[in-house]
XYZ file of C-alpha atoms in Angstrom:
709
model
C 151.448 136.325 77.465
C 150.780 138.557 74.421
C 153.221 141.289 75.628
C 156.097 138.782 76.043
C 155.475 137.350 72.566
C 155.378 140.876 71.150
C 158.772 141.731 72.755
C 160.404 138.620 71.298
C 159.115 139.444 67.826
C 160.557 143.007 68.133
C 164.044 141.731 69.134
C 164.002 139.225 66.265
C 163.152 142.014 63.774
C 166.016 144.253 65.052
C 168.467 141.351 64.873
C 167.588 140.721 61.205
C 167.951 144.433 60.228
C 171.050 145.849 58.451
C 172.322 147.584 61.548
C 171.841 144.491 63.582
C 174.116 142.584 61.212
C 177.065 145.045 61.694
C 180.123 143.807 63.623
C 181.307 146.148 66.365
C 184.758 146.186 67.954
C 184.393 145.698 71.651
C 188.053 146.609 72.446
C 187.989 150.275 71.444
C 187.906 152.609 68.404
C 190.726 151.893 65.818
C 190.404 155.400 64.350
C 191.307 156.849 67.704
C 194.585 154.866 67.687
C 195.377 156.230 64.278
C 194.770 159.815 65.415
C 196.916 159.237 68.489
C 199.774 158.096 66.232
C 199.604 161.280 64.201
C 199.397 163.486 67.210
C 202.711 162.142 68.581
C 205.826 164.374 68.006
C 207.715 163.505 64.836
C 210.745 161.241 65.183
C 213.511 160.384 62.768
C 213.827 156.880 61.591
C 216.854 155.018 62.959
C 217.931 154.640 59.344
C 217.942 158.373 58.598
C 221.749 158.548 59.119
C 222.328 155.937 56.512
C 220.054 157.790 54.110
C 221.949 161.031 54.726
C 225.312 159.415 54.007
C 223.993 158.004 50.769
C 222.754 161.432 49.685
C 226.053 163.138 50.545
C 228.028 160.571 48.624
C 226.308 161.568 45.358
C 227.878 164.084 42.953
C 227.275 167.713 43.575
C 226.005 168.197 40.006
C 222.969 166.126 40.649
C 221.790 168.470 43.377
C 219.463 167.477 45.977
C 216.054 166.903 44.633
C 213.021 164.680 45.198
C 210.968 163.224 42.530
C 207.381 163.387 43.421
C 205.590 160.217 42.664
C 202.510 161.097 44.517
C 199.339 160.087 42.938
C 197.748 162.551 40.668
C 194.493 162.287 42.338
C 195.808 163.662 45.642
C 193.598 166.354 46.945
C 194.349 170.041 46.311
C 194.459 171.124 49.928
C 197.237 168.644 50.686
C 199.306 169.859 47.741
C 198.877 173.528 48.645
C 199.745 172.747 52.199
C 202.920 170.977 51.139
C 203.901 173.897 48.949
C 203.475 176.294 51.799
C 205.529 174.033 53.990
C 208.312 173.858 51.400
C 208.457 177.673 51.062
C 208.144 178.601 54.701
C 209.937 175.808 56.500
C 213.539 175.152 55.885
C 214.914 171.707 56.204
C 217.392 172.887 58.781
C 214.666 173.956 61.151
C 213.150 170.527 61.056
C 216.226 168.726 62.355
C 216.168 167.164 65.725
C 218.910 167.351 68.239
C 219.243 163.617 68.762
C 221.957 161.685 66.873
C 221.153 159.767 63.757
C 222.064 156.136 63.237
C 224.358 155.366 60.314
C 223.642 151.668 60.344
C 222.141 150.207 57.241
C 218.815 148.385 57.324
C 219.249 144.997 58.778
C 216.602 143.088 56.997
C 214.885 142.963 53.664
C 211.672 144.384 54.953
C 213.252 147.611 56.097
C 215.015 147.838 52.794
C 211.764 147.543 50.937
C 210.194 150.223 53.095
C 213.078 152.540 52.372
C 212.884 151.814 48.729
C 209.260 152.678 48.640
C 210.042 155.842 50.504
C 212.529 156.870 47.972
C 210.263 156.218 45.031
C 207.450 158.251 46.495
C 209.524 161.338 47.239
C 209.185 164.555 45.282
C 212.218 166.264 43.979
C 212.704 169.344 46.066
C 215.453 171.799 45.439
C 217.160 172.706 48.689
C 219.973 175.089 49.317
C 223.284 173.528 49.136
C 224.462 174.560 52.527
C 223.628 171.364 54.480
C 222.471 168.119 53.068
C 221.759 166.567 56.375
C 219.546 169.406 57.393
C 217.812 169.238 54.053
C 217.261 165.560 54.423
C 215.944 165.985 57.876
C 213.528 168.636 56.697
C 212.301 166.436 53.913
C 211.725 163.717 56.354
C 209.739 165.994 58.565
C 207.809 167.212 55.559
C 207.062 163.683 54.531
C 205.823 162.897 57.974
C 203.563 165.965 57.921
C 202.195 164.896 54.576
C 201.494 161.435 55.907
C 199.817 162.934 58.940
C 197.581 165.090 56.756
C 196.728 162.109 54.589
C 195.824 160.120 57.689
C 193.575 162.937 58.879
C 191.859 163.101 55.505
C 191.394 159.359 55.406
C 190.068 159.425 58.953
C 187.639 162.238 58.041
C 186.339 160.299 55.050
C 186.009 157.197 57.164
C 184.113 159.161 59.797
C 181.812 160.566 57.113
C 181.133 157.096 55.807
C 180.553 155.914 59.341
C 178.147 158.814 59.928
C 176.285 157.936 56.735
C 176.076 154.320 57.835
C 174.869 155.406 61.272
C 172.352 157.800 59.703
C 171.045 155.068 57.394
C 170.831 152.677 60.306
C 169.062 155.332 62.347
C 166.554 155.973 59.566
C 166.025 152.264 59.149
C 165.601 151.861 62.908
C 163.166 154.799 62.886
C 161.162 153.132 60.135
C 161.272 149.875 61.983
C 160.165 151.692 65.138
C 157.278 153.243 63.227
C 156.304 149.823 61.879
C 156.695 148.459 65.384
C 154.465 151.221 66.784
C 151.905 150.587 64.048
C 152.053 146.863 64.703
C 151.798 147.523 68.437
C 148.835 149.845 67.912
C 147.199 147.235 65.670
C 147.751 144.566 68.267
C 146.441 146.861 71.004
C 143.366 147.502 68.887
C 142.932 143.771 68.362
C 143.469 143.166 72.051
C 140.919 145.853 72.853
C 138.432 144.246 70.480
C 139.199 140.822 71.970
C 138.832 142.254 75.455
C 135.543 143.887 74.492
C 134.396 140.594 72.980
C 135.450 138.773 76.151
C 133.613 141.358 78.281
C 130.482 140.957 76.159
C 130.793 137.178 76.356
C 131.373 137.397 80.105
C 128.355 139.684 80.434
C 126.192 137.236 78.501
C 127.606 134.345 80.506
C 126.994 136.259 83.729
C 123.409 136.928 82.710
C 122.996 133.254 81.883
C 124.483 132.302 85.252
C 122.156 134.759 86.970
C 119.189 133.161 85.207
C 120.463 129.749 86.217
C 120.910 130.963 89.797
C 117.385 132.378 89.798
C 116.057 129.087 88.464
C 118.113 127.182 91.001
C 116.793 129.488 93.718
C 113.215 128.841 92.638
C 113.885 125.111 92.492
C 115.489 125.129 95.929
C 112.607 127.216 97.287
C 110.142 124.645 95.963
C 112.270 121.851 97.400
C 112.467 123.633 100.740
C 108.717 124.180 100.787
C 108.171 120.525 99.973
C 110.563 119.512 102.729
C 108.751 121.833 105.124
C 105.442 120.245 104.176
C 106.954 116.790 104.572
C 108.380 117.818 107.939
C 104.962 119.085 109.004
C 103.348 115.874 107.819
C 106.029 113.900 109.614
C 105.359 115.911 112.760
C 101.641 115.233 112.445
C 102.350 111.541 111.905
C 104.617 111.564 114.938
C 101.884 113.239 116.966
C 99.387 110.691 115.703
C 101.761 107.847 116.531
C 102.351 109.365 119.937
C 98.606 109.621 120.473
C 98.134 106.039 119.353
C 100.962 104.992 121.632
C 99.326 106.798 124.513
C 95.992 105.181 123.737
C 97.658 101.804 123.511
C 99.416 102.568 126.795
C 96.085 103.484 128.349
C 94.665 100.216 127.065
C 97.622 98.380 128.583
C 97.134 100.314 131.812
C 93.454 99.338 131.941
C 94.458 95.775 131.211
C 97.047 95.977 133.987
C 94.394 97.240 136.422
C 92.044 94.442 135.381
C 94.871 91.931 135.910
C 95.483 93.407 139.356
C 91.787 93.138 140.130
C 91.733 89.546 138.909
C 94.833 88.723 140.957
C 93.326 90.256 144.078
C 90.069 88.380 143.500
C 92.012 85.159 143.061
C 93.933 85.937 146.251
C 90.632 86.314 148.077
C 89.519 82.972 146.674
C 92.750 81.390 147.915
C 92.091 82.926 151.324
C 88.585 81.451 151.242
C 89.925 78.028 150.290
C 92.438 78.303 153.110
C 89.523 77.929 155.537
C 89.271 74.228 154.637
C 91.629 73.374 157.459
C 89.307 70.659 158.645
C 90.238 68.569 155.605
C 92.976 66.062 156.432
C 96.484 66.500 155.010
C 95.969 69.996 153.628
C 98.328 72.904 154.181
C 97.672 76.004 152.066
C 100.219 78.251 153.774
C 102.623 77.975 150.817
C 99.797 78.871 148.423
C 98.839 81.859 150.560
C 102.414 83.092 150.833
C 103.005 82.773 147.110
C 99.670 84.412 146.421
C 100.587 87.356 148.626
C 103.963 87.633 146.889
C 102.296 87.696 143.476
C 99.857 90.349 144.681
C 102.815 92.436 145.875
C 104.606 92.013 142.564
C 101.538 93.039 140.568
C 100.949 96.005 142.870
C 104.571 97.039 142.320
C 104.096 96.788 138.541
C 100.945 98.917 138.764
C 102.733 101.471 140.918
C 105.669 101.638 138.486
C 103.320 101.993 135.526
C 101.408 104.772 137.293
C 104.627 106.665 137.982
C 105.772 106.350 134.369
C 102.326 107.138 132.993
C 102.179 103.956 130.928
C 103.243 100.334 131.443
C 106.098 98.794 129.518
C 105.669 95.629 127.522
C 107.824 93.727 129.977
C 105.502 94.867 132.781
C 102.507 93.582 130.870
C 104.233 90.266 130.239
C 105.124 89.983 133.939
C 101.546 90.812 134.949
C 100.129 88.230 132.526
C 102.555 85.658 133.848
C 101.576 86.532 137.421
C 97.894 86.132 136.543
C 98.559 82.739 134.967
C 100.515 81.696 138.031
C 97.673 82.816 140.292
C 95.201 80.869 138.210
C 97.523 77.888 138.428
C 97.644 78.270 142.203
C 93.878 78.378 142.555
C 93.525 75.416 140.197
C 96.055 73.435 142.230
C 94.301 74.365 145.446
C 90.954 73.339 144.033
C 92.435 70.073 142.854
C 93.939 69.387 146.255
C 90.697 70.334 147.921
C 88.851 67.984 145.596
C 91.233 65.159 146.359
C 91.032 65.874 150.069
C 87.264 65.920 149.934
C 87.221 62.599 148.119
C 89.523 61.200 150.706
C 87.299 62.580 153.434
C 84.244 60.998 151.825
C 85.965 57.655 151.711
C 86.976 57.934 155.367
C 83.671 59.277 156.641
C 80.987 57.079 155.120
C 78.662 58.003 157.930
C 78.435 61.556 156.604
C 77.334 60.471 153.116
C 73.690 60.780 153.935
C 74.165 64.289 155.269
C 76.055 65.240 152.128
C 73.280 63.826 149.946
C 70.742 65.847 151.855
C 72.782 68.947 151.291
C 72.991 68.211 147.583
C 69.244 67.808 147.337
C 68.808 71.067 149.158
C 71.148 72.752 146.678
C 69.131 71.361 143.764
C 65.973 72.776 145.215
C 67.670 76.149 145.548
C 68.768 75.976 141.918
C 65.276 75.250 140.738
C 63.864 78.079 142.810
C 66.460 80.468 141.381
C 65.724 79.299 137.855
C 62.022 79.836 138.370
C 62.760 83.293 139.668
C 64.753 84.088 136.486
C 62.127 82.805 134.040
C 59.702 85.651 133.236
C 56.268 85.153 134.719
C 53.097 86.821 133.558
C 52.853 90.287 135.048
C 50.076 91.258 137.350
C 47.585 93.551 135.715
C 47.175 97.085 136.891
C 44.172 97.389 139.242
C 43.927 93.621 139.692
C 43.070 92.841 136.053
C 44.516 89.870 134.237
C 47.399 90.494 131.838
C 46.561 91.323 128.241
C 46.439 88.630 125.675
C 49.114 88.175 122.964
C 52.248 88.619 125.138
C 54.776 85.832 124.772
C 57.238 84.191 127.091
C 59.402 82.916 124.221
C 60.655 84.719 121.149
C 58.880 84.312 117.813
C 59.750 81.230 115.786
C 61.298 83.266 112.968
C 63.445 85.191 115.441
C 64.628 81.942 117.034
C 65.592 80.545 113.619
C 67.575 83.696 112.886
C 69.260 83.455 116.285
C 70.124 79.765 115.782
C 71.456 80.423 112.273
C 73.823 83.083 113.604
C 75.047 80.778 116.375
C 75.631 78.051 113.824
C 77.755 80.402 111.730
C 79.600 81.330 114.923
C 80.483 77.702 115.616
C 81.456 77.062 111.988
C 83.791 80.058 112.056
C 85.432 78.819 115.268
C 85.905 75.380 113.723
C 87.360 76.898 110.528
C 90.396 78.367 112.332
C 90.863 75.678 114.965
C 94.202 74.692 113.421
C 95.513 78.241 113.918
C 93.964 78.694 117.378
C 95.079 75.352 118.854
C 98.540 75.100 117.268
C 101.495 74.869 119.660
C 104.074 75.725 117.008
C 106.019 78.875 117.940
C 105.842 80.304 114.414
C 102.085 79.769 114.221
C 101.675 81.240 117.698
C 103.531 84.364 116.607
C 101.331 84.675 113.502
C 98.225 84.191 115.646
C 99.322 86.871 118.084
C 100.238 89.316 115.297
C 96.884 88.818 113.553
C 94.987 89.278 116.807
C 96.844 92.513 117.555
C 96.350 93.813 114.024
C 92.595 93.163 114.307
C 91.959 94.403 117.849
C 94.355 97.312 118.428
C 92.780 99.606 115.774
C 89.338 99.029 117.334
C 90.760 100.003 120.735
C 92.047 103.251 119.200
C 88.610 104.448 118.044
C 87.664 107.723 119.731
C 85.625 110.893 119.210
C 88.709 112.995 118.463
C 88.438 113.506 114.677
C 86.846 111.997 111.601
C 90.239 111.716 109.872
C 91.413 109.388 112.635
C 88.366 107.138 112.171
C 89.027 107.036 108.452
C 92.632 105.921 109.003
C 91.463 103.191 111.389
C 88.747 102.086 108.971
C 91.231 101.951 106.053
C 93.665 99.915 108.153
C 90.995 97.364 109.156
C 89.616 97.196 105.620
C 93.129 96.648 104.198
C 93.729 93.817 106.655
C 90.433 92.123 105.747
C 91.126 92.652 102.031
C 94.362 90.660 102.204
C 96.713 93.630 102.080
C 99.746 94.002 104.287
C 99.381 96.354 107.271
C 101.997 97.624 109.720
C 101.433 96.611 113.322
C 103.824 96.137 116.201
C 106.845 96.977 114.050
C 106.075 94.262 111.471
C 104.072 93.917 108.271
C 101.112 91.598 108.823
C 98.685 90.019 106.362
C 95.915 87.431 106.642
C 97.619 85.544 103.810
C 100.380 84.455 106.220
C 98.173 81.542 107.266
C 95.362 79.755 105.352
C 92.998 80.228 108.317
C 94.106 83.801 109.009
C 91.082 85.539 107.447
C 88.494 83.552 109.432
C 90.497 84.136 112.614
C 90.625 87.899 111.984
C 86.867 87.971 111.200
C 86.127 86.313 114.526
C 88.524 88.398 116.642
C 87.417 91.665 115.033
C 83.716 90.979 115.698
C 84.542 89.875 119.230
C 86.495 93.099 119.840
C 83.636 95.317 118.601
C 81.204 93.661 121.024
C 83.781 93.802 123.813
C 84.174 97.545 123.252
C 80.432 97.904 123.743
C 80.609 95.761 126.857
C 83.477 97.742 128.408
C 84.075 101.127 126.747
C 80.486 102.068 125.887
C 79.273 100.823 129.257
C 81.599 103.348 130.925
C 81.357 106.170 128.323
C 78.022 106.231 126.499
C 79.191 108.710 123.839
C 81.828 106.192 122.655
C 79.063 104.098 121.053
C 78.811 106.292 117.956
C 82.419 106.285 116.605
C 82.677 102.542 117.277
C 79.295 101.923 115.634
C 80.055 103.950 112.488
C 83.309 102.038 111.891
C 81.578 98.707 112.586
C 78.767 99.650 110.182
C 81.250 100.510 107.428
C 83.162 97.244 107.887
C 79.837 95.360 108.002
C 78.828 96.883 104.660
C 82.064 95.803 102.925
C 82.515 92.494 104.779
C 79.073 91.012 105.690
C 80.730 88.044 107.434
C 81.999 90.418 110.129
C 78.458 91.754 110.680
C 77.023 88.276 111.155
C 79.742 87.456 113.685
C 79.098 90.758 115.512
C 75.440 89.731 115.904
C 76.429 86.236 117.025
C 78.818 87.567 119.680
C 76.250 90.156 120.782
C 73.473 87.553 121.130
C 75.742 85.263 123.156
C 76.652 88.009 125.627
C 73.392 89.946 125.528
C 70.446 87.749 124.427
C 68.071 90.665 125.096
C 69.261 92.226 121.816
C 67.538 89.399 119.873
C 65.280 89.674 121.971
C 65.531 86.184 123.439
C 64.984 85.046 127.034
C 66.593 81.590 127.480
C 64.669 79.103 129.610
C 66.172 76.679 132.085
C 66.212 73.155 130.684
C 66.349 70.048 132.804
C 69.911 68.994 133.563
C 71.416 72.383 132.762
C 73.815 73.540 135.511
C 72.847 76.748 137.236
C 76.130 78.473 136.292
C 75.647 77.593 132.645
C 72.109 78.944 132.712
C 73.302 82.174 134.295
C 75.857 82.525 131.524
C 73.076 82.026 128.973
C 71.218 84.924 130.607
C 74.303 87.123 130.140
C 75.788 87.010 133.621
C 79.515 86.590 134.136
C 80.230 83.612 136.393
C 83.759 83.096 137.632
C 84.654 80.421 140.118
C 80.988 79.772 140.875
C 80.575 83.447 141.724
C 78.014 85.496 139.803
C 78.686 89.144 139.118
C 76.610 91.828 140.814
C 73.334 93.008 139.310
C 74.626 96.548 138.812
C 77.650 95.349 136.871
C 75.446 93.048 134.800
C 73.026 95.881 133.892
C 75.944 98.171 133.085
C 77.368 95.682 130.581
C 73.970 95.000 129.008
C 73.409 98.759 128.688
C 76.731 99.243 126.868
C 76.050 96.465 124.346
C 72.459 97.595 123.703
C 73.654 101.160 123.120
C 76.285 99.987 120.669
C 73.720 97.863 118.821
C 71.232 100.776 118.679
C 73.958 103.052 117.281
C 74.918 100.507 114.595
C 71.268 100.247 113.508
C 71.055 103.943 112.608
C 74.598 104.885 111.448
C 76.304 104.344 108.103
C 79.898 104.864 107.024
C 79.873 108.343 105.351
C 82.420 107.371 102.680
C 80.591 104.225 101.574
C 78.217 103.627 98.666
C 75.197 105.806 99.424
C 73.048 104.046 96.817
C 73.118 100.755 98.711
C 70.907 100.182 101.737
C 72.122 99.742 105.289
C 73.076 96.077 105.866
C 71.304 96.118 109.244
C 69.265 99.299 109.378
C 66.296 100.834 111.181
C 63.871 98.128 110.014
C 65.722 95.722 112.333
C 65.484 98.319 115.118
C 61.715 98.554 114.644
C 61.378 94.759 114.598
C 63.533 94.396 117.730
C 61.475 97.012 119.593
C 58.178 95.399 118.530
C 59.321 91.951 119.635
C 60.409 93.320 123.036
C 56.918 94.739 123.542
C 55.344 91.410 122.493
C 57.211 89.548 125.238
C 56.650 89.524 128.967
C 59.025 91.991 130.720
C 61.848 90.993 133.060
C 62.297 92.789 136.333
C 65.025 95.476 136.208
C 66.306 94.245 132.819
C 63.515 95.275 130.432
C 63.297 98.852 131.770
C 67.067 99.321 131.408
C 67.197 97.906 127.887
C 64.185 99.886 126.631
C 65.528 103.121 128.073
C 68.999 102.689 126.520
C 67.592 101.525 123.181
C 65.128 104.440 122.842
C 67.581 107.061 124.111
C 70.125 106.117 121.422
C 67.871 105.071 118.542
C 64.606 106.866 119.373
C 65.358 110.035 117.384
C 66.129 108.048 114.223
C 62.989 105.876 114.658
C 60.910 109.015 115.208
C 62.131 110.519 111.918
C 61.690 107.251 110.041
C 58.263 106.065 111.308
C 56.771 109.316 112.661
C 53.109 108.664 113.644
C 53.575 104.920 114.055
C 56.452 105.554 116.401
C 54.380 107.848 118.633
C 51.627 105.252 118.722
C 54.175 102.743 119.985
C 55.404 105.231 122.600
C 51.836 105.672 123.843
C 51.421 101.886 123.927
C 54.547 101.578 126.070
C 53.355 104.198 128.524
C 49.760 103.052 128.757
C 50.051 99.243 128.590
C 53.618 97.942 128.777
C 55.039 100.209 131.468
C 52.436 99.084 134.070
C 53.513 95.457 133.432
C 57.147 96.371 134.156
C 56.108 98.299 137.235
C 54.040 95.358 138.516
C 57.039 92.960 138.597
C 59.611 95.468 139.895
C 60.497 95.237 143.544
C 61.226 98.224 145.756
C 64.994 97.758 145.454
C 64.885 97.782 141.629
C 63.016 101.049 141.072
C 66.019 103.080 139.835
C 65.990 101.948 136.215
C 62.177 101.988 136.150
C 61.933 105.613 137.329
C 64.581 106.705 134.856
C 62.621 105.046 132.015
C 59.350 106.621 133.226
C 60.836 110.141 133.275
C 62.204 109.638 129.769
C 58.773 108.529 128.439
C 56.912 111.419 130.009
C 59.447 113.996 128.827
C 59.391 112.738 125.225
C 55.597 112.467 125.042
C 55.206 115.900 126.565
C 57.572 117.569 124.079
C 56.550 115.332 121.147
C 60.208 114.953 120.351
C 63.097 112.674 121.186
C 66.387 114.613 121.343
C 69.579 113.520 119.651
C 71.594 111.268 121.943
C 74.676 112.611 123.670
C 77.800 111.987 121.598
C 76.011 111.818 118.225
C 78.519 112.595 115.426
C 77.643 115.886 113.637
C 78.624 116.518 109.957
C 81.400 118.850 111.106
C 83.064 115.910 112.867
C 84.162 114.469 109.514
C 85.882 117.719 108.526
C 88.382 117.478 111.361
């Protein structure tokens, strides 16, 4: 500390001063002892008797006298005082009453003292009466003189001491002044240092405040960024939750379809159980197991309904149950086949009856095939049908159709190694690629344009060879050499399946699916060709192409060629068939007129309205099919009619008049009373459009504001 250092310096300076170097007696004042000795009452020396005897033994002529050997420099007051004492005090009065010793000095030291005493005595003339009294008086006088000398010496010593003390005091005062000046100087320096420190602290404080302000701004920016990131994370979480819900809904629909399939299979098992007339057959175990599986699947559906979405383990259990049911029906059919063979071998007599039944079945097949092949329509008013209408598609259209089917088969063959592999690793890759290709298509909805863009970017990245995140893993088509062809095929198949299922149930879903498919088609033409191939296989009326029954073709196969779903020799209902055809035609009509809004606007549509016009013209050049042609024309014109009207204008209205005046009567002529629903709906649409001279935008068409969401 500065004050402690300053104190030590002060003590060191006092110690080195003149006064500090003086030596003081700690046991008392010696001058005081001297004064005390002089203040004591005078006493005669023990040798005074001896001195008196010596004086008395001298001759009387000498007379008593003292020779003064006092120094000449003795002070005047002492001399005058002695004179007054000699005149006023008689030696007799100075005698003491105590006896005097007559013993001589015992040692040499006392002798010397006495000798000195004698030499220093003044010669004083005393009256002769008493020598002893005279001697005693002289002694007392001598003692008084010595006392006075001691006082004088003490006074001088005190004066010298006072001078020394005064000098020391003055020196200490000067030192104190220097100390005060030094202290004041140091205080001034400390004040300046303190002021400098305060100024430095003020500057440092200002700098810290600036740093704090900067830190505050930086933290505010960081906090704002974190808030934005948190908001984005929340939006991503909401989007993931929405996607999860959509995926759960897809799983739930799949679970319902599995339940429906299981119940249908159970009904088939119940039907097969009627073959009790066959020898050695007992289907009770199959029926019991089938009922158990139906109960298990119903329980899974009930659990999923309570939770709101099925778990993956539920889906796996349902798939396994479906496979087991299919295995049961296959086993039953195999046993039935074996039993029937055995029955044929045992009952040869019934062979002829069986052959007759087979011939009867063939006749029924031929009659059904003839009923499916379009026949020339009866003319309105009994006139013959107009010339130029075809039963088959144009040669160029057939070549295009066959080329697409050839590409379809080549694509299937190109990934056969991936599709048919039994290796667990390859199976996992196949499943991951299929999910990555199909799940985004299932998530397409009319919610927002930003969602469609994310789905489009994800599909485009997958097809471009980039890694995409699906099912908790990163997936890429480069994981397998045949991965890209497999994804092309599955993606095109999923688009058509969405038209067959989703669009068939919700007509407005055609437009978001179509715009994504159109964008992918523009960047990856292979996908577009496969979409057409899948569409033509499931809905040949989009070509348009009406397959004919060839000799030797099984009836079920021919029905599949016409677009019907045949399962276990059972053909789907006509209403379900028309519903599926309507969904696929609507999707195709939407693809023909829509383009991806973020694509290259300078390039033309890969499959635009010119194909729509050609398809419509070829439909009108072919003989109509009962119930099918009216449904397809209505769906096609309702979705694509507004775009064709804007593109072809007068030519389009001429075609509309042609449909009403010439083609509609042909459809009406072949339509039975039970199939008038689709025909009347198409007729009302034609009359309304021709009356208003306008075809309205279809329901669910995507407005420009949709892409701003």
